[in-house]
Short mmCIF file of C-alpha atoms and ligand atoms in Angstrom, two decimals:
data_model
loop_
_atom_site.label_atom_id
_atom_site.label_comp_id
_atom_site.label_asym_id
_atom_site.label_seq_id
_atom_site.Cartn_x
_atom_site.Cartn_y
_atom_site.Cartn_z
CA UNK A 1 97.77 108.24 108.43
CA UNK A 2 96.87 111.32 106.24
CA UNK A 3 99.36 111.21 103.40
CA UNK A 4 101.59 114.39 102.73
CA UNK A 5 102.52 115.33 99.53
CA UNK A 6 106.16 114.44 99.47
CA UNK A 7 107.14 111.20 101.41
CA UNK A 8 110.42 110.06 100.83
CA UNK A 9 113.13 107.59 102.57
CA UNK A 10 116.65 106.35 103.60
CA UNK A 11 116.74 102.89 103.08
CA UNK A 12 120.37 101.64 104.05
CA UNK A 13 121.28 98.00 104.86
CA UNK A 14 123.71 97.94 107.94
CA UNK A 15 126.01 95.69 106.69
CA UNK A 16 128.98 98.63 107.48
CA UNK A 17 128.90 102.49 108.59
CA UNK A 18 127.94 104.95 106.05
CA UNK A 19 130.17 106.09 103.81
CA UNK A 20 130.86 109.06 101.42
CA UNK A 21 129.05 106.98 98.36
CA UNK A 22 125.63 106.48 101.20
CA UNK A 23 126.55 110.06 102.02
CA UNK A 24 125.24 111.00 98.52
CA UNK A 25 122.65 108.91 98.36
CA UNK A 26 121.60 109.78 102.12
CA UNK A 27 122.25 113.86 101.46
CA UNK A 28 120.59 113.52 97.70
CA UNK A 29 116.82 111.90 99.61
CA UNK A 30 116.75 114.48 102.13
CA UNK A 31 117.63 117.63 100.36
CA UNK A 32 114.92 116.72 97.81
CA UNK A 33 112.49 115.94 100.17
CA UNK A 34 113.15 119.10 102.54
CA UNK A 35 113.26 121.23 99.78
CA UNK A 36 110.04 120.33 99.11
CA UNK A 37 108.88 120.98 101.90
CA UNK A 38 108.29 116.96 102.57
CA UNK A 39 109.05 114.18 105.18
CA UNK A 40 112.27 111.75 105.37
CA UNK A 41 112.05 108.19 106.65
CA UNK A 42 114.63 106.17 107.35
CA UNK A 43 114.34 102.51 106.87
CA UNK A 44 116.70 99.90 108.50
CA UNK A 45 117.29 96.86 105.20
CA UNK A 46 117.95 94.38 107.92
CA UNK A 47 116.15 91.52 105.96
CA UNK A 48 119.47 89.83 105.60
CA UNK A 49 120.81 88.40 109.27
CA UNK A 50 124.31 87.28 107.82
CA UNK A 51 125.05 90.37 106.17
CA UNK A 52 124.17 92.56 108.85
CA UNK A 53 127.12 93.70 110.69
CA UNK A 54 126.54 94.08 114.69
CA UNK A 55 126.70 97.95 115.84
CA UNK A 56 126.22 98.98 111.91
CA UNK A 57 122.43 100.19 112.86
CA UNK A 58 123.96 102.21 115.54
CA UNK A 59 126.56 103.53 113.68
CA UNK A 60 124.28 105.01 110.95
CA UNK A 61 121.74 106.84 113.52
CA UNK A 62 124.49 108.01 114.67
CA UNK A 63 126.45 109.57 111.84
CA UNK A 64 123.05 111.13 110.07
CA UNK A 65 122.79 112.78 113.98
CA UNK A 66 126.42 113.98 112.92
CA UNK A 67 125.51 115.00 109.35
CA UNK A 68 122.63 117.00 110.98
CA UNK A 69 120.01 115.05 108.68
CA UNK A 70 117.05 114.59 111.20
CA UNK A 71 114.05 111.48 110.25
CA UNK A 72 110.64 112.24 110.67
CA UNK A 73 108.31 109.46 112.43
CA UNK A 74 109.93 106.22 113.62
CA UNK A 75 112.83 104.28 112.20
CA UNK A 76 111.53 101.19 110.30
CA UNK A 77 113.17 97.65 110.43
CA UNK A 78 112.92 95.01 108.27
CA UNK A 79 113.57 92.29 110.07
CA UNK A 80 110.18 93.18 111.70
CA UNK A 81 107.98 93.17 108.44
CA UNK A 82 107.83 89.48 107.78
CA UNK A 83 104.39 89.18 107.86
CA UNK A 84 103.56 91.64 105.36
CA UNK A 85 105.79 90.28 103.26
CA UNK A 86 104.48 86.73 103.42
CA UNK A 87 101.07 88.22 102.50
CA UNK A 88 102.40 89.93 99.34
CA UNK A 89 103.90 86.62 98.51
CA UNK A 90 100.60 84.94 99.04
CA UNK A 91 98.54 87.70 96.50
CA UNK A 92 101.29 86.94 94.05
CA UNK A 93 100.87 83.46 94.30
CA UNK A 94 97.13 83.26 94.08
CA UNK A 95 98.04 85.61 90.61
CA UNK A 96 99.16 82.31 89.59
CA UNK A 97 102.80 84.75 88.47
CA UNK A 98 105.17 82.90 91.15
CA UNK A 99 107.06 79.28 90.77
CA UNK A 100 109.39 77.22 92.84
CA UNK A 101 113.06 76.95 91.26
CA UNK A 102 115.25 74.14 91.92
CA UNK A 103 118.08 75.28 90.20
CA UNK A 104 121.56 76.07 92.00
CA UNK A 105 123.74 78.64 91.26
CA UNK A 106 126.29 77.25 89.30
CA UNK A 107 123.19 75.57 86.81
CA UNK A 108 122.33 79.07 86.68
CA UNK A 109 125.68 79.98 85.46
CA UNK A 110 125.82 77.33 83.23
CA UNK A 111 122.62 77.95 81.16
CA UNK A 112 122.30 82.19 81.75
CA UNK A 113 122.04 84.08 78.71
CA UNK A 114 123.33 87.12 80.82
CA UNK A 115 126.49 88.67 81.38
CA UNK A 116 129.49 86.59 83.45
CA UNK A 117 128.36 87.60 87.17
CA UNK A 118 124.95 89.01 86.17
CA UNK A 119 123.64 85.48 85.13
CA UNK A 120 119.99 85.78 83.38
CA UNK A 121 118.14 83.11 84.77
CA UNK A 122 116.37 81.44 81.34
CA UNK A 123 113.10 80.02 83.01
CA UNK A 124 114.31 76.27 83.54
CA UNK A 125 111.60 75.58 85.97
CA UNK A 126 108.92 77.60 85.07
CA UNK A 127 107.08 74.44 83.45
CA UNK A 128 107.62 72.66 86.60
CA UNK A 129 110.42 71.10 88.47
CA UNK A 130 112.35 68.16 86.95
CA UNK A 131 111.65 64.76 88.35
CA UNK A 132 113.58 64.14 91.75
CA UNK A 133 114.20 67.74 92.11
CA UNK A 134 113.54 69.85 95.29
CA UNK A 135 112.34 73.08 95.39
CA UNK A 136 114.69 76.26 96.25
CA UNK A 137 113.48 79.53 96.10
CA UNK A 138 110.20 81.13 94.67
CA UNK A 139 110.57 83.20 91.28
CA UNK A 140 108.22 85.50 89.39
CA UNK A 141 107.28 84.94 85.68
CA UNK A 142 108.36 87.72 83.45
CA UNK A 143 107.30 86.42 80.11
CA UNK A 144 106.57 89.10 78.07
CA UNK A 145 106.95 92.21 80.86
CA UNK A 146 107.96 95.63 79.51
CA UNK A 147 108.46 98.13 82.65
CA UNK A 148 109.60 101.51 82.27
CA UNK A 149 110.11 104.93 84.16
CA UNK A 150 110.48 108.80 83.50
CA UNK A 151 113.38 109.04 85.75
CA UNK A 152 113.41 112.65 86.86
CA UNK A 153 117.30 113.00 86.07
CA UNK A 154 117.80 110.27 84.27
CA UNK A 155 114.94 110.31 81.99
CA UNK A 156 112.95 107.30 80.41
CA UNK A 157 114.42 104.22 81.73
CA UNK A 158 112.88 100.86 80.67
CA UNK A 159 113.39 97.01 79.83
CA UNK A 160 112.02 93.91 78.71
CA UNK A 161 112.33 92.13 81.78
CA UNK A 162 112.25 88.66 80.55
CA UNK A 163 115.09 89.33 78.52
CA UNK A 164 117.00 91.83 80.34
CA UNK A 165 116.58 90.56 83.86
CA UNK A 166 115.23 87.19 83.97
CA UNK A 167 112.61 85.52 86.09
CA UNK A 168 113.57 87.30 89.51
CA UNK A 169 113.42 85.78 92.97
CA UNK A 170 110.94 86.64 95.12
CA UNK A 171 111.45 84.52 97.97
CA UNK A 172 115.29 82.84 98.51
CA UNK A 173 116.18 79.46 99.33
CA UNK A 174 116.98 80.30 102.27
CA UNK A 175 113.60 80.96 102.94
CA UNK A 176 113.83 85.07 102.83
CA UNK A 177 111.68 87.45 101.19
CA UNK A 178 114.17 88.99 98.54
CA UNK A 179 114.96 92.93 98.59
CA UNK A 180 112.65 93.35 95.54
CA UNK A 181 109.61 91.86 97.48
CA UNK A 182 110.36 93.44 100.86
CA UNK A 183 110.91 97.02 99.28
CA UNK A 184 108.03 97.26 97.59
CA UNK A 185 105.86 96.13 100.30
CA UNK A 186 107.29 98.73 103.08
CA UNK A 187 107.43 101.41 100.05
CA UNK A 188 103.17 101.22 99.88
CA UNK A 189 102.55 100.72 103.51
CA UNK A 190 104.55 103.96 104.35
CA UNK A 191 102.91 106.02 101.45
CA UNK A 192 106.61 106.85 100.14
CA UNK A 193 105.73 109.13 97.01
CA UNK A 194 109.23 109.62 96.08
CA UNK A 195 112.33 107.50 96.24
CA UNK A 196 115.68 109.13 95.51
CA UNK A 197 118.35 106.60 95.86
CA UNK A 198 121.79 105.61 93.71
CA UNK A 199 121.65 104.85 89.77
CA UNK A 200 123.43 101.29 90.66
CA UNK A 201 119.84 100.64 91.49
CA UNK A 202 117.69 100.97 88.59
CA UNK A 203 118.01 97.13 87.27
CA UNK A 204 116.64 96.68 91.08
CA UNK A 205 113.44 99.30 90.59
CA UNK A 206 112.11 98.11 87.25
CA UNK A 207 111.53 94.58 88.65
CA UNK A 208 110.01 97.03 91.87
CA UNK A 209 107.96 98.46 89.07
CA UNK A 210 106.54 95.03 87.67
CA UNK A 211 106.07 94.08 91.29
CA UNK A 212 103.82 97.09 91.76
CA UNK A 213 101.66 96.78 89.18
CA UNK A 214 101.07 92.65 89.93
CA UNK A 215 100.33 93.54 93.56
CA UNK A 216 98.07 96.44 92.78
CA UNK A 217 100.36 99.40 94.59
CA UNK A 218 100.73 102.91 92.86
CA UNK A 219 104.50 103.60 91.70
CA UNK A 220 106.48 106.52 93.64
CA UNK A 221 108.29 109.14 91.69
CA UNK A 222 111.66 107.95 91.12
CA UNK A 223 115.05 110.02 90.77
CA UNK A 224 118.13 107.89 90.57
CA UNK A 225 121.21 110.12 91.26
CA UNK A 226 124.80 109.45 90.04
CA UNK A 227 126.71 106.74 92.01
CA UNK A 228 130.09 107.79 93.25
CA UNK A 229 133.12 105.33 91.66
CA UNK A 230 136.99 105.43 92.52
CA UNK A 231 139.39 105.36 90.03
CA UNK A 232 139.39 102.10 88.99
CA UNK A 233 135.72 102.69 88.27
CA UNK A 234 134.50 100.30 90.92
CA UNK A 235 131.48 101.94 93.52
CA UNK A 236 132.30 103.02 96.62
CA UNK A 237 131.30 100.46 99.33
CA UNK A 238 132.55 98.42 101.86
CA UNK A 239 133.85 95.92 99.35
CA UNK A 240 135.95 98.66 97.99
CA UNK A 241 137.03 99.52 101.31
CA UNK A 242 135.32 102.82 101.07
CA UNK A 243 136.15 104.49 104.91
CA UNK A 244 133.48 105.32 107.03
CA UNK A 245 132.23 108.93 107.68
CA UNK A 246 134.16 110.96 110.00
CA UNK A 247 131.35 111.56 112.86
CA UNK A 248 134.00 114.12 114.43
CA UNK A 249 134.15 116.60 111.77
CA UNK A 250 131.25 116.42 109.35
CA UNK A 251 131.87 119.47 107.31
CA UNK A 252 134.47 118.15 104.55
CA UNK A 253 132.55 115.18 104.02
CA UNK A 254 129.25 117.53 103.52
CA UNK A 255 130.93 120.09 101.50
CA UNK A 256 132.25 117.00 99.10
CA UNK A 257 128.61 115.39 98.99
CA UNK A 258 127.46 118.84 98.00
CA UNK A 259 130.32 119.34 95.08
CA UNK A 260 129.41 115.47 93.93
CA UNK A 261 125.75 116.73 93.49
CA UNK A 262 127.02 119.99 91.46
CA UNK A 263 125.58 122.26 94.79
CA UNK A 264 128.85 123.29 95.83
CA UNK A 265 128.52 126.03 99.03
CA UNK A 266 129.27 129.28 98.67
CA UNK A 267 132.86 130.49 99.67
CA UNK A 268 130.52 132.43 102.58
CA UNK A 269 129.91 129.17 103.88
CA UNK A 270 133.56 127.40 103.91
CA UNK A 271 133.61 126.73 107.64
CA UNK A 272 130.11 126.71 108.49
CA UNK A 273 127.98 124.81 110.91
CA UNK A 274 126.44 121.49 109.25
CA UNK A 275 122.98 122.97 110.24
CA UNK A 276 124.09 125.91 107.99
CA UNK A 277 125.39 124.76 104.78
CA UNK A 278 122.05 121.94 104.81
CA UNK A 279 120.14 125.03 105.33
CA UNK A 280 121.43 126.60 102.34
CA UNK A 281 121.42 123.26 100.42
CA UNK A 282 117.93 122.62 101.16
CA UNK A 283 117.15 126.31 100.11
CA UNK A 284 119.85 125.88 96.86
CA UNK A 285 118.11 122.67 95.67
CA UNK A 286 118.14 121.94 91.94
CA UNK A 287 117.42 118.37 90.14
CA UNK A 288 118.82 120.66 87.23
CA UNK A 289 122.38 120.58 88.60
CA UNK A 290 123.15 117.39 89.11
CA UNK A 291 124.82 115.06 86.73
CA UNK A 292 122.50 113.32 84.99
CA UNK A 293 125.40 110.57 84.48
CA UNK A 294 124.68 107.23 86.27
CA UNK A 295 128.26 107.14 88.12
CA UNK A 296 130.69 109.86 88.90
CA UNK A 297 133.85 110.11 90.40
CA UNK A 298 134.33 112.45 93.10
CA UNK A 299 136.65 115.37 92.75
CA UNK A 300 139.06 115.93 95.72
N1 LIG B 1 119.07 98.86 101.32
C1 LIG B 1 119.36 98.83 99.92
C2 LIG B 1 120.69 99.48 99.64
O1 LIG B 1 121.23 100.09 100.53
C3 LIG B 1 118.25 99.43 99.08
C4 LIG B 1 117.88 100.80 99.27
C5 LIG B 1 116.63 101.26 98.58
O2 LIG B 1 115.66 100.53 98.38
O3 LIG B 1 116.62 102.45 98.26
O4 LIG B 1 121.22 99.35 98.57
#
């Protein structure tokens, strides 16, 4: 596969339909990558069988048809990637960087240094499981790991992760690969150069960063764009009973996305086609003009 300048990607997990906050996040990859004259992948996070909810896959191919935001190449699953995944596992565990954890959630709770809900897991088994204990799911040693970025909106982003994240897990007890792993692996093999994506994900892409460097894979460009929040300040997701995208009339829906992302259409363009106003988007394009704020709420 000859590699293009400017690869980028969709990565949603169907657990619902898209909604207006994946609308930005969705709108924010492709209008960077078109205006750059690059490709767009889409990418199917269906690593997780519980969470994925039936029709949800169908229901997003469907509503980017809608939105008029076209793929290039094939759409990529997840839930077909295992083996790739085991073999990263495997070069991380002949690095000698990867343990087995027998510690449950609530001990996890109990001992964190973190936050309430954002436990930090403090290395309990990283010398070795306790006598009598079984093993649960695989972590990675981050003793002494500094990652950092140059976020192109939000600027230099970076952590100790041993402090600020914790031993991460790599491999669950249920016997998954975790989201860190699996991204990182179908990130390389695709020859994404640039990942655009929502700022409630950049705890997620430093431990993508340290994961990089132990497996040898060069880091993508990163932009992490301003997450879209309600009132009460709380994301907008499924959890927050965020509705889904009106497939019937796309416009409003666009012309918000494009407002949230400070690219609001020219009055020329109130009733446009889709094809017209993500023509003029892709045209308008400026990482300049968006927030560089890591949420926003939307103005209606
Ligand atoms: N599928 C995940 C999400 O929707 C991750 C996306 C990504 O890696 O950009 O939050």
């Amino acid at each position: 596969m000859t590699q293009p300048a400017y690869r980028g990607r969709f990565a949603p997990s169907p657990t619902g339909p898209l909604h207006f906050g994946s609308l930005i996040t969705a709108l924010g990859s492709y209008l960077d990558a078109k205006a750059q004259g690059g490709e767009w992948w889409l990418r199917i996070d269906d690593l997780d069988p519980p969470r994925v909810s039936p029709g949800a896959t169908d229901a997003i191919l469907r509503a980017l048809e809608a939105y008029g935001m076209a793929w290039d190449g094939a759409v990529q699953y997840q839930r077909q990637r295992g083996e790739a995944y085991a073999a990263a596992l495997l070069a991380l565990q002949r690095l000698g960087v990867v343990y087995p954890c027998a510690c449950t959630r609530r001990e996890i709770a109990d001992s964190s240094v973190g936050r309430p809900g954002a436990p930090i897991y403090p290395g309990t088994c990283r010398a070795g499981l306790a006598p009598g204990k079984r093993a649960r799911a695989l972590r990675i040693d981050t003793r002494g790991v500094n990652v950092g970025i140059e976020d192109r909106l939000q600027g230099a982003v970076t952590q100790n992760l041993e402090r600020e994240a914790g031993d991460f897990i790599v491999q669950r007890a249920d016997g998954l690969f975790a989201y860190q792993l699996a991204a990182v692996v179908d990130d390389a093999a695709l020859g994404i150069t640039d990942i655009v994506r929502g700022a409630d994900l950049l705890d997620s892409t430093l431990r993508q960063v340290y994961l990089q460097r132990m497996l040898g894979l060069s880091q993508p460009r990163y932009l992490h764009l301003p997450v879209a929040i309600n009132a009460l300040g709380e994301k907008l997701s499924k959890q927050t009973l965020a509705p889904p995208l009106d497939i019937a009339r796309p416009q409003p829906a666009l012309i918000q996305a494009l407002k949230f992302l400070n690219h609001p259409p020219p009055q020329a363009l109130q009733g446009a086609e889709t094809q017209a106003l993500l023509a003029w988007a892709v045209q308008s394009w400026s990482v300049a003009r968006i927030p560089n704020v890591r949420s926003l709420e939307p103005q209606i």
